[in-house]
Amino acid sequence: MYIPKDKKGQLSAIAVSGPFGAVKEQCSGLYAQEMAKRGFLTIAFDPSFTGESGGEPRYMASPDINTEDFQAAVDFLSTQDYVDPGKIGIIGICGWGGMAINTAAIDTRIKATVASTMYDMTRVNANGYFDSEDSEEKRYEKKKALNAERIENYRNGSYSRAGGCLPLPVPEDAPFFVKDYSEYYKGRAYHQRSLNSNDGWNVTGCMSFMNQPILKYSNEIRSAVLIIHGEKAHSCYFSRDAYADMTNESSFAGNKELMIIPDAVHTDLYDNLNVIPFDKMADFFNKYLK
């Protein structure tokens, strides 16, 4: 928890989580600290099964449970003496950007949501990057492999890991976004509890995402949403499409905004203080947390 130094009375509050496979000591802690400097009480939390949060088996993800994680954070904030329970927002980064939007679609206590450098984890697990595996046949082959893995896990009484980011130096022929991730997780932001910095998720850890789209009713979100992405991020299509879906035939499009940052790549929005628009986010939350 980060509390503004000049706190007076009950404050607006923000819960922060992400990226997918990170821990609170990395990106979300930075966001929480910077937003606290701007007057908000904030918390950064590890999702279930990761970091210092509980849950067994370890290193699993779940569209349902990870949405519930954000709701549990709202439960917590709503009971704090320093917090105005009517002024609560959330920030989701990378894979937790999609979770944040999903939470906003179900939790009416959330008055404003920011999704930064967002991934739709259900889409990328079902379709592959850039929808390059969007076919019944390719999904079937992935399901076969994952179900075979489940049998081996059960037989052996252990869970194999998918591997985190590539070690440094990354081979020259690797895609830019692969290098981008490794330089963050294996380099400047390494943390011993981070999945991406070490051995990654369980191989079967994201299997349920393949059949559970999380943004189904995003155009029914009545509260405010700000989606932020870098123009040159490999992942920018997730935010552009999510915003289009959110505002398509929606009666609640007036308080939705898509902000594309020129020349920025995916991890610029993890820790580049010259790129992350914290003042814009503060203005957004000040406007809608009232």
mmCIF file of C-alpha atoms in Angstrom:
data_model
loop_
_atom_site.group_PDB
_atom_site.id
_atom_site.type_symbol
_atom_site.label_atom_id
_atom_site.label_comp_id
_atom_site.label_asym_id
_atom_site.label_seq_id
_atom_site.Cartn_x
_atom_site.Cartn_y
_atom_site.Cartn_z
ATOM 1 C CA MET A 1 0.000 0.000 0.000
ATOM 2 C CA TYR A 2 1.141 3.512 -0.873
ATOM 3 C CA ILE A 3 -0.385 6.429 1.051
ATOM 4 C CA PRO A 4 0.097 10.049 -0.046
ATOM 5 C CA LYS A 5 2.252 12.014 2.396
ATOM 6 C CA ASP A 6 -0.280 14.822 2.627
ATOM 7 C CA LYS A 7 -3.330 12.630 3.133
ATOM 8 C CA LYS A 8 -6.429 14.403 4.436
ATOM 9 C CA GLY A 9 -9.694 12.662 5.121
ATOM 10 C CA GLN A 10 -10.872 9.804 2.927
ATOM 11 C CA LEU A 11 -8.999 9.389 -0.344
ATOM 12 C CA SER A 12 -9.698 8.062 -3.794
ATOM 13 C CA ALA A 13 -8.058 4.656 -4.133
ATOM 14 C CA ILE A 14 -6.622 2.546 -6.948
ATOM 15 C CA ALA A 15 -5.723 -1.174 -7.079
ATOM 16 C CA VAL A 16 -2.934 -2.094 -9.508
ATOM 17 C CA SER A 17 -1.777 -5.421 -10.919
ATOM 18 C CA GLY A 18 0.210 -6.806 -13.838
ATOM 19 C CA PRO A 19 1.900 -7.529 -16.118
ATOM 20 C CA PHE A 20 1.072 -11.184 -16.783
ATOM 21 C CA GLY A 21 3.804 -13.202 -15.081
ATOM 22 C CA ALA A 22 5.257 -10.268 -13.138
ATOM 23 C CA VAL A 23 5.231 -9.520 -9.412
ATOM 24 C CA LYS A 24 4.231 -6.411 -7.487
ATOM 25 C CA GLU A 25 7.876 -5.425 -6.981
ATOM 26 C CA GLN A 26 8.122 -4.829 -10.722
ATOM 27 C CA CYS A 27 5.734 -2.788 -12.865
ATOM 28 C CA SER A 28 2.614 -2.563 -10.695
ATOM 29 C CA GLY A 29 4.575 -1.281 -7.709
ATOM 30 C CA LEU A 30 5.986 1.500 -9.863
ATOM 31 C CA TYR A 31 2.512 2.492 -11.062
ATOM 32 C CA ALA A 32 1.134 2.391 -7.517
ATOM 33 C CA GLN A 33 3.945 4.568 -6.190
ATOM 34 C CA GLU A 34 3.633 7.130 -8.967
ATOM 35 C CA MET A 35 -0.138 7.396 -8.552
ATOM 36 C CA ALA A 36 0.268 7.798 -4.779
ATOM 37 C CA LYS A 37 2.570 10.751 -5.499
ATOM 38 C CA ARG A 38 -0.412 12.241 -7.321
ATOM 39 C CA GLY A 39 -2.720 11.959 -4.337
ATOM 40 C CA PHE A 40 -4.304 8.513 -4.555
ATOM 41 C CA LEU A 41 -4.106 5.738 -1.982
ATOM 42 C CA THR A 42 -2.902 2.733 -3.951
ATOM 43 C CA ILE A 43 -2.147 -0.951 -3.587
ATOM 44 C CA ALA A 44 -0.107 -3.211 -5.850
ATOM 45 C CA PHE A 45 -0.860 -6.907 -5.463
ATOM 46 C CA ASP A 46 0.340 -10.280 -6.682
ATOM 47 C CA PRO A 47 -2.443 -12.302 -8.339
ATOM 48 C CA SER A 48 -3.426 -15.671 -6.900
ATOM 49 C CA PHE A 49 -0.881 -18.500 -7.275
ATOM 50 C CA THR A 50 1.996 -16.076 -7.919
ATOM 51 C CA GLY A 51 4.515 -14.005 -5.978
ATOM 52 C CA GLU A 52 3.612 -13.651 -2.312
ATOM 53 C CA SER A 53 -0.083 -14.446 -2.845
ATOM 54 C CA GLY A 54 -1.471 -17.854 -1.910
ATOM 55 C CA GLY A 55 -3.012 -20.616 -3.966
ATOM 56 C CA GLU A 56 -2.016 -24.117 -5.037
ATOM 57 C CA PRO A 57 -0.757 -25.369 -7.398
ATOM 58 C CA ARG A 58 1.615 -22.500 -8.012
ATOM 59 C CA TYR A 59 2.043 -20.531 -11.238
ATOM 60 C CA MET A 60 -1.471 -21.050 -12.569
ATOM 61 C CA ALA A 61 -3.705 -18.431 -14.194
ATOM 62 C CA SER A 62 -7.487 -18.281 -14.426
ATOM 63 C CA PRO A 63 -9.829 -15.796 -16.156
ATOM 64 C CA ASP A 64 -12.299 -16.277 -13.307
ATOM 65 C CA ILE A 65 -9.925 -16.225 -10.331
ATOM 66 C CA ASN A 66 -7.784 -13.399 -11.692
ATOM 67 C CA THR A 67 -10.893 -11.276 -12.224
ATOM 68 C CA GLU A 68 -11.876 -12.130 -8.663
ATOM 69 C CA ASP A 69 -8.411 -10.949 -7.550
ATOM 70 C CA PHE A 70 -9.266 -7.427 -8.678
ATOM 71 C CA GLN A 71 -12.664 -7.665 -6.981
ATOM 72 C CA ALA A 72 -10.985 -8.805 -3.768
ATOM 73 C CA ALA A 73 -8.703 -5.775 -3.988
ATOM 74 C CA VAL A 74 -11.797 -3.577 -4.218
ATOM 75 C CA ASP A 75 -13.246 -5.380 -1.173
ATOM 76 C CA PHE A 76 -10.065 -4.579 0.733
ATOM 77 C CA LEU A 77 -9.894 -0.936 -0.301
ATOM 78 C CA SER A 78 -13.572 -0.382 0.470
ATOM 79 C CA THR A 79 -12.972 -1.177 4.157
ATOM 80 C CA GLN A 80 -9.900 1.002 4.745
ATOM 81 C CA ASP A 81 -10.309 4.003 7.022
ATOM 82 C CA TYR A 82 -8.424 6.288 4.638
ATOM 83 C CA VAL A 83 -10.507 5.307 1.579
ATOM 84 C CA ASP A 84 -13.773 6.713 0.244
ATOM 85 C CA PRO A 85 -15.511 3.494 -0.915
ATOM 86 C CA GLY A 86 -17.350 5.464 -3.577
ATOM 87 C CA LYS A 87 -14.073 6.528 -5.217
ATOM 88 C CA ILE A 88 -12.269 3.341 -6.233
ATOM 89 C CA GLY A 89 -10.515 2.631 -9.537
ATOM 90 C CA ILE A 90 -8.222 -0.055 -10.917
ATOM 91 C CA ILE A 91 -5.196 -0.234 -13.215
ATOM 92 C CA GLY A 92 -4.336 -3.394 -15.119
ATOM 93 C CA ILE A 93 -1.068 -3.700 -17.011
ATOM 94 C CA CYS A 94 -0.389 -6.058 -19.942
ATOM 95 C CA GLY A 95 -2.379 -9.281 -19.352
ATOM 96 C CA TRP A 96 -4.009 -7.723 -16.339
ATOM 97 C CA GLY A 97 -5.283 -4.920 -18.568
ATOM 98 C CA GLY A 98 -7.726 -7.417 -20.006
ATOM 99 C CA MET A 99 -8.557 -8.667 -16.507
ATOM 100 C CA ALA A 100 -9.199 -5.090 -15.403
ATOM 101 C CA ILE A 101 -11.664 -4.507 -18.233
ATOM 102 C CA ASN A 102 -13.363 -7.804 -17.436
ATOM 103 C CA THR A 103 -13.630 -6.757 -13.792
ATOM 104 C CA ALA A 104 -15.067 -3.367 -14.752
ATOM 105 C CA ALA A 105 -17.763 -5.215 -16.699
ATOM 106 C CA ILE A 106 -18.903 -7.056 -13.573
ATOM 107 C CA ASP A 107 -18.030 -4.862 -10.580
ATOM 108 C CA THR A 108 -20.243 -1.785 -10.295
ATOM 109 C CA ARG A 109 -18.147 -0.450 -7.391
ATOM 110 C CA ILE A 110 -15.344 0.410 -9.812
ATOM 111 C CA LYS A 111 -15.786 3.961 -11.058
ATOM 112 C CA ALA A 112 -12.788 4.159 -13.416
ATOM 113 C CA THR A 113 -10.416 1.693 -15.068
ATOM 114 C CA VAL A 114 -7.076 2.068 -16.836
ATOM 115 C CA ALA A 115 -5.757 -0.723 -19.072
ATOM 116 C CA SER A 116 -2.122 -0.100 -19.986
ATOM 117 C CA THR A 117 -0.249 -1.915 -22.803
ATOM 118 C CA MET A 118 -3.074 -4.449 -22.688
ATOM 119 C CA TYR A 119 -3.115 -8.114 -23.671
ATOM 120 C CA ASP A 120 -6.326 -10.068 -24.136
ATOM 121 C CA MET A 121 -4.950 -13.310 -22.708
ATOM 122 C CA THR A 122 -7.930 -15.361 -23.832
ATOM 123 C CA ARG A 123 -7.432 -14.248 -27.421
ATOM 124 C CA VAL A 124 -3.685 -14.858 -27.537
ATOM 125 C CA ASN A 125 -4.030 -18.302 -25.957
ATOM 126 C CA ALA A 126 -6.806 -19.327 -28.333
ATOM 127 C CA ASN A 127 -5.475 -17.697 -31.506
ATOM 128 C CA GLY A 128 -1.734 -17.262 -31.012
ATOM 129 C CA TYR A 129 0.111 -14.007 -31.597
ATOM 130 C CA PHE A 130 -1.416 -11.802 -34.292
ATOM 131 C CA ASP A 131 -4.213 -14.427 -34.612
ATOM 132 C CA SER A 132 -1.781 -16.586 -36.610
ATOM 133 C CA GLU A 133 -3.166 -19.798 -35.076
ATOM 134 C CA ASP A 134 -6.843 -18.943 -35.300
ATOM 135 C CA SER A 135 -8.195 -22.234 -36.581
ATOM 136 C CA GLU A 136 -10.029 -25.181 -35.103
ATOM 137 C CA GLU A 137 -7.231 -27.529 -36.153
ATOM 138 C CA LYS A 138 -4.460 -25.550 -34.441
ATOM 139 C CA ARG A 139 -6.519 -25.136 -31.282
ATOM 140 C CA TYR A 140 -7.207 -28.869 -31.284
ATOM 141 C CA GLU A 141 -3.514 -29.700 -31.522
ATOM 142 C CA LYS A 142 -2.729 -27.353 -28.632
ATOM 143 C CA LYS A 143 -5.477 -28.926 -26.550
ATOM 144 C CA LYS A 144 -4.176 -32.430 -27.264
ATOM 145 C CA ALA A 145 -0.665 -31.457 -26.168
ATOM 146 C CA LEU A 146 -1.875 -29.738 -23.014
ATOM 147 C CA ASN A 147 -4.112 -32.639 -21.998
ATOM 148 C CA ALA A 148 -1.231 -35.068 -22.507
ATOM 149 C CA GLU A 149 0.834 -32.785 -20.257
ATOM 150 C CA ARG A 150 -1.854 -32.939 -17.588
ATOM 151 C CA ILE A 151 -1.598 -36.751 -17.465
ATOM 152 C CA GLU A 152 2.173 -36.588 -17.050
ATOM 153 C CA ASN A 153 1.827 -33.971 -14.341
ATOM 154 C CA TYR A 154 -0.655 -36.117 -12.442
ATOM 155 C CA ARG A 155 1.433 -39.253 -12.871
ATOM 156 C CA ASN A 156 4.585 -37.541 -11.641
ATOM 157 C CA GLY A 157 2.984 -35.493 -8.902
ATOM 158 C CA SER A 158 4.642 -32.329 -10.175
ATOM 159 C CA TYR A 159 4.056 -29.508 -12.628
ATOM 160 C CA SER A 160 6.432 -28.705 -15.466
ATOM 161 C CA ARG A 161 7.120 -25.050 -16.201
ATOM 162 C CA ALA A 162 6.804 -23.396 -19.590
ATOM 163 C CA GLY A 163 9.969 -21.324 -19.225
ATOM 164 C CA GLY A 164 10.204 -17.590 -18.667
ATOM 165 C CA CYS A 165 11.822 -15.037 -20.934
ATOM 166 C CA LEU A 166 14.915 -15.958 -22.928
ATOM 167 C CA PRO A 167 18.212 -15.415 -21.091
ATOM 168 C CA LEU A 168 20.399 -12.502 -22.076
ATOM 169 C CA PRO A 169 21.836 -11.929 -24.571
ATOM 170 C CA VAL A 170 18.849 -12.838 -26.736
ATOM 171 C CA PRO A 171 19.749 -14.306 -30.157
ATOM 172 C CA GLU A 172 19.908 -11.655 -32.869
ATOM 173 C CA ASP A 173 17.262 -13.396 -34.982
ATOM 174 C CA ALA A 174 14.643 -13.345 -32.197
ATOM 175 C CA PRO A 175 11.605 -11.073 -32.734
ATOM 176 C CA PHE A 176 11.977 -7.599 -31.265
ATOM 177 C CA PHE A 177 9.233 -8.101 -28.691
ATOM 178 C CA VAL A 178 11.003 -11.237 -27.391
ATOM 179 C CA LYS A 179 14.177 -9.188 -26.841
ATOM 180 C CA ASP A 180 12.050 -6.432 -25.331
ATOM 181 C CA TYR A 181 10.634 -8.797 -22.708
ATOM 182 C CA SER A 182 13.995 -10.361 -21.846
ATOM 183 C CA GLU A 183 15.697 -7.014 -21.385
ATOM 184 C CA TYR A 184 13.002 -6.123 -18.861
ATOM 185 C CA TYR A 185 12.480 -9.392 -16.982
ATOM 186 C CA LYS A 186 15.954 -10.902 -17.191
ATOM 187 C CA GLY A 187 17.757 -7.575 -17.089
ATOM 188 C CA ARG A 188 16.745 -4.268 -15.576
ATOM 189 C CA ALA A 189 13.713 -5.542 -13.621
ATOM 190 C CA TYR A 190 14.789 -9.075 -12.635
ATOM 191 C CA HIS A 191 13.075 -10.379 -9.502
ATOM 192 C CA GLN A 192 13.487 -13.765 -7.855
ATOM 193 C CA ARG A 193 9.715 -14.302 -7.492
ATOM 194 C CA SER A 194 8.773 -13.187 -11.001
ATOM 195 C CA LEU A 195 7.580 -16.014 -13.265
ATOM 196 C CA ASN A 196 8.802 -14.283 -16.388
ATOM 197 C CA SER A 197 12.198 -13.627 -14.820
ATOM 198 C CA ASN A 198 12.640 -17.310 -14.018
ATOM 199 C CA ASP A 199 10.897 -20.553 -15.072
ATOM 200 C CA GLY A 200 7.571 -19.184 -16.242
ATOM 201 C CA TRP A 201 4.011 -20.433 -15.822
ATOM 202 C CA ASN A 202 2.989 -24.037 -15.484
ATOM 203 C CA VAL A 203 2.772 -25.531 -18.974
ATOM 204 C CA THR A 204 -0.961 -26.090 -18.420
ATOM 205 C CA GLY A 205 -1.359 -22.882 -16.430
ATOM 206 C CA CYS A 206 -3.281 -20.937 -19.067
ATOM 207 C CA MET A 207 -5.243 -23.767 -20.678
ATOM 208 C CA SER A 208 -8.659 -22.529 -19.523
ATOM 209 C CA PHE A 209 -8.106 -19.204 -21.315
ATOM 210 C CA MET A 210 -8.551 -20.908 -24.688
ATOM 211 C CA ASN A 211 -12.287 -21.321 -24.189
ATOM 212 C CA GLN A 212 -13.236 -18.307 -22.076
ATOM 213 C CA PRO A 213 -13.269 -14.912 -23.823
ATOM 214 C CA ILE A 214 -13.077 -12.256 -21.106
ATOM 215 C CA LEU A 215 -14.242 -9.168 -23.007
ATOM 216 C CA LYS A 216 -17.658 -10.468 -24.080
ATOM 217 C CA TYR A 217 -19.739 -7.713 -22.450
ATOM 218 C CA SER A 218 -17.227 -4.876 -22.452
ATOM 219 C CA ASN A 219 -19.660 -2.632 -24.370
ATOM 220 C CA GLU A 220 -21.949 -2.782 -21.328
ATOM 221 C CA ILE A 221 -19.395 -1.144 -19.019
ATOM 222 C CA ARG A 222 -21.032 2.030 -17.707
ATOM 223 C CA SER A 223 -18.013 3.335 -15.786
ATOM 224 C CA ALA A 224 -15.081 5.176 -17.346
ATOM 225 C CA VAL A 225 -12.284 3.302 -19.120
ATOM 226 C CA LEU A 226 -8.965 4.609 -20.442
ATOM 227 C CA ILE A 227 -6.936 2.252 -22.648
ATOM 228 C CA ILE A 228 -3.289 3.212 -23.217
ATOM 229 C CA HIS A 229 -0.895 1.582 -25.673
ATOM 230 C CA GLY A 230 2.335 2.248 -27.512
ATOM 231 C CA GLU A 231 2.042 2.848 -31.233
ATOM 232 C CA LYS A 232 4.928 0.482 -32.058
ATOM 233 C CA ALA A 233 4.042 -2.221 -29.543
ATOM 234 C CA HIS A 234 3.549 -5.664 -31.107
ATOM 235 C CA SER A 235 0.490 -5.927 -28.864
ATOM 236 C CA CYS A 236 -1.233 -2.697 -29.887
ATOM 237 C CA TYR A 237 -3.921 -4.567 -31.822
ATOM 238 C CA PHE A 238 -5.340 -5.900 -28.552
ATOM 239 C CA SER A 239 -6.094 -2.380 -27.299
ATOM 240 C CA ARG A 240 -7.357 -1.056 -30.626
ATOM 241 C CA ASP A 241 -9.773 -3.975 -30.988
ATOM 242 C CA ALA A 242 -10.838 -3.905 -27.337
ATOM 243 C CA TYR A 243 -11.670 -0.216 -27.599
ATOM 244 C CA ALA A 244 -13.620 -0.764 -30.821
ATOM 245 C CA ASP A 245 -15.590 -3.604 -29.238
ATOM 246 C CA MET A 246 -16.186 -1.599 -26.070
ATOM 247 C CA THR A 247 -17.671 1.350 -27.916
ATOM 248 C CA ASN A 248 -19.478 -0.535 -30.687
ATOM 249 C CA GLU A 249 -23.256 -0.124 -30.395
ATOM 250 C CA SER A 250 -22.753 1.003 -26.823
ATOM 251 C CA SER A 251 -24.863 3.494 -24.947
ATOM 252 C CA PHE A 252 -21.903 4.074 -22.630
ATOM 253 C CA ALA A 253 -19.165 5.039 -25.112
ATOM 254 C CA GLY A 254 -18.923 8.662 -23.994
ATOM 255 C CA ASN A 255 -16.569 7.997 -21.077
ATOM 256 C CA LYS A 256 -14.262 5.599 -22.953
ATOM 257 C CA GLU A 257 -10.918 6.690 -24.361
ATOM 258 C CA LEU A 258 -8.081 5.117 -26.357
ATOM 259 C CA MET A 259 -4.675 6.784 -26.010
ATOM 260 C CA ILE A 260 -1.973 5.687 -28.469
ATOM 261 C CA ILE A 261 1.513 6.914 -27.555
ATOM 262 C CA PRO A 262 3.681 7.662 -30.617
ATOM 263 C CA ASP A 263 6.822 5.533 -31.093
ATOM 264 C CA ALA A 264 6.373 3.635 -27.814
ATOM 265 C CA VAL A 265 6.903 -0.154 -27.631
ATOM 266 C CA HIS A 266 5.258 -2.625 -25.285
ATOM 267 C CA THR A 267 7.614 -2.440 -22.302
ATOM 268 C CA ASP A 268 7.960 1.335 -22.508
ATOM 269 C CA LEU A 269 4.705 1.285 -20.560
ATOM 270 C CA TYR A 270 6.261 -0.993 -17.937
ATOM 271 C CA ASP A 271 8.892 1.354 -16.555
ATOM 272 C CA ASN A 272 9.809 4.209 -18.895
ATOM 273 C CA LEU A 273 8.966 7.295 -16.848
ATOM 274 C CA ASN A 274 9.360 9.472 -19.924
ATOM 275 C CA VAL A 275 6.610 7.554 -21.710
ATOM 276 C CA ILE A 276 4.053 6.351 -19.145
ATOM 277 C CA PRO A 277 1.380 9.097 -18.964
ATOM 278 C CA PHE A 278 0.942 9.211 -15.191
ATOM 279 C CA ASP A 279 -0.366 12.780 -15.239
ATOM 280 C CA LYS A 280 -2.958 11.804 -17.839
ATOM 281 C CA MET A 281 -4.031 8.885 -15.654
ATOM 282 C CA ALA A 282 -4.249 11.179 -12.621
ATOM 283 C CA ASP A 283 -6.472 13.603 -14.546
ATOM 284 C CA PHE A 284 -8.632 10.685 -15.686
ATOM 285 C CA PHE A 285 -9.097 9.300 -12.171
ATOM 286 C CA ASN A 286 -9.665 12.754 -10.670
ATOM 287 C CA LYS A 287 -12.413 13.315 -13.223
ATOM 288 C CA TYR A 288 -14.271 10.065 -12.663
ATOM 289 C CA LEU A 289 -13.569 9.167 -9.031
ATOM 290 C CA LYS A 290 -16.050 11.634 -7.655
#
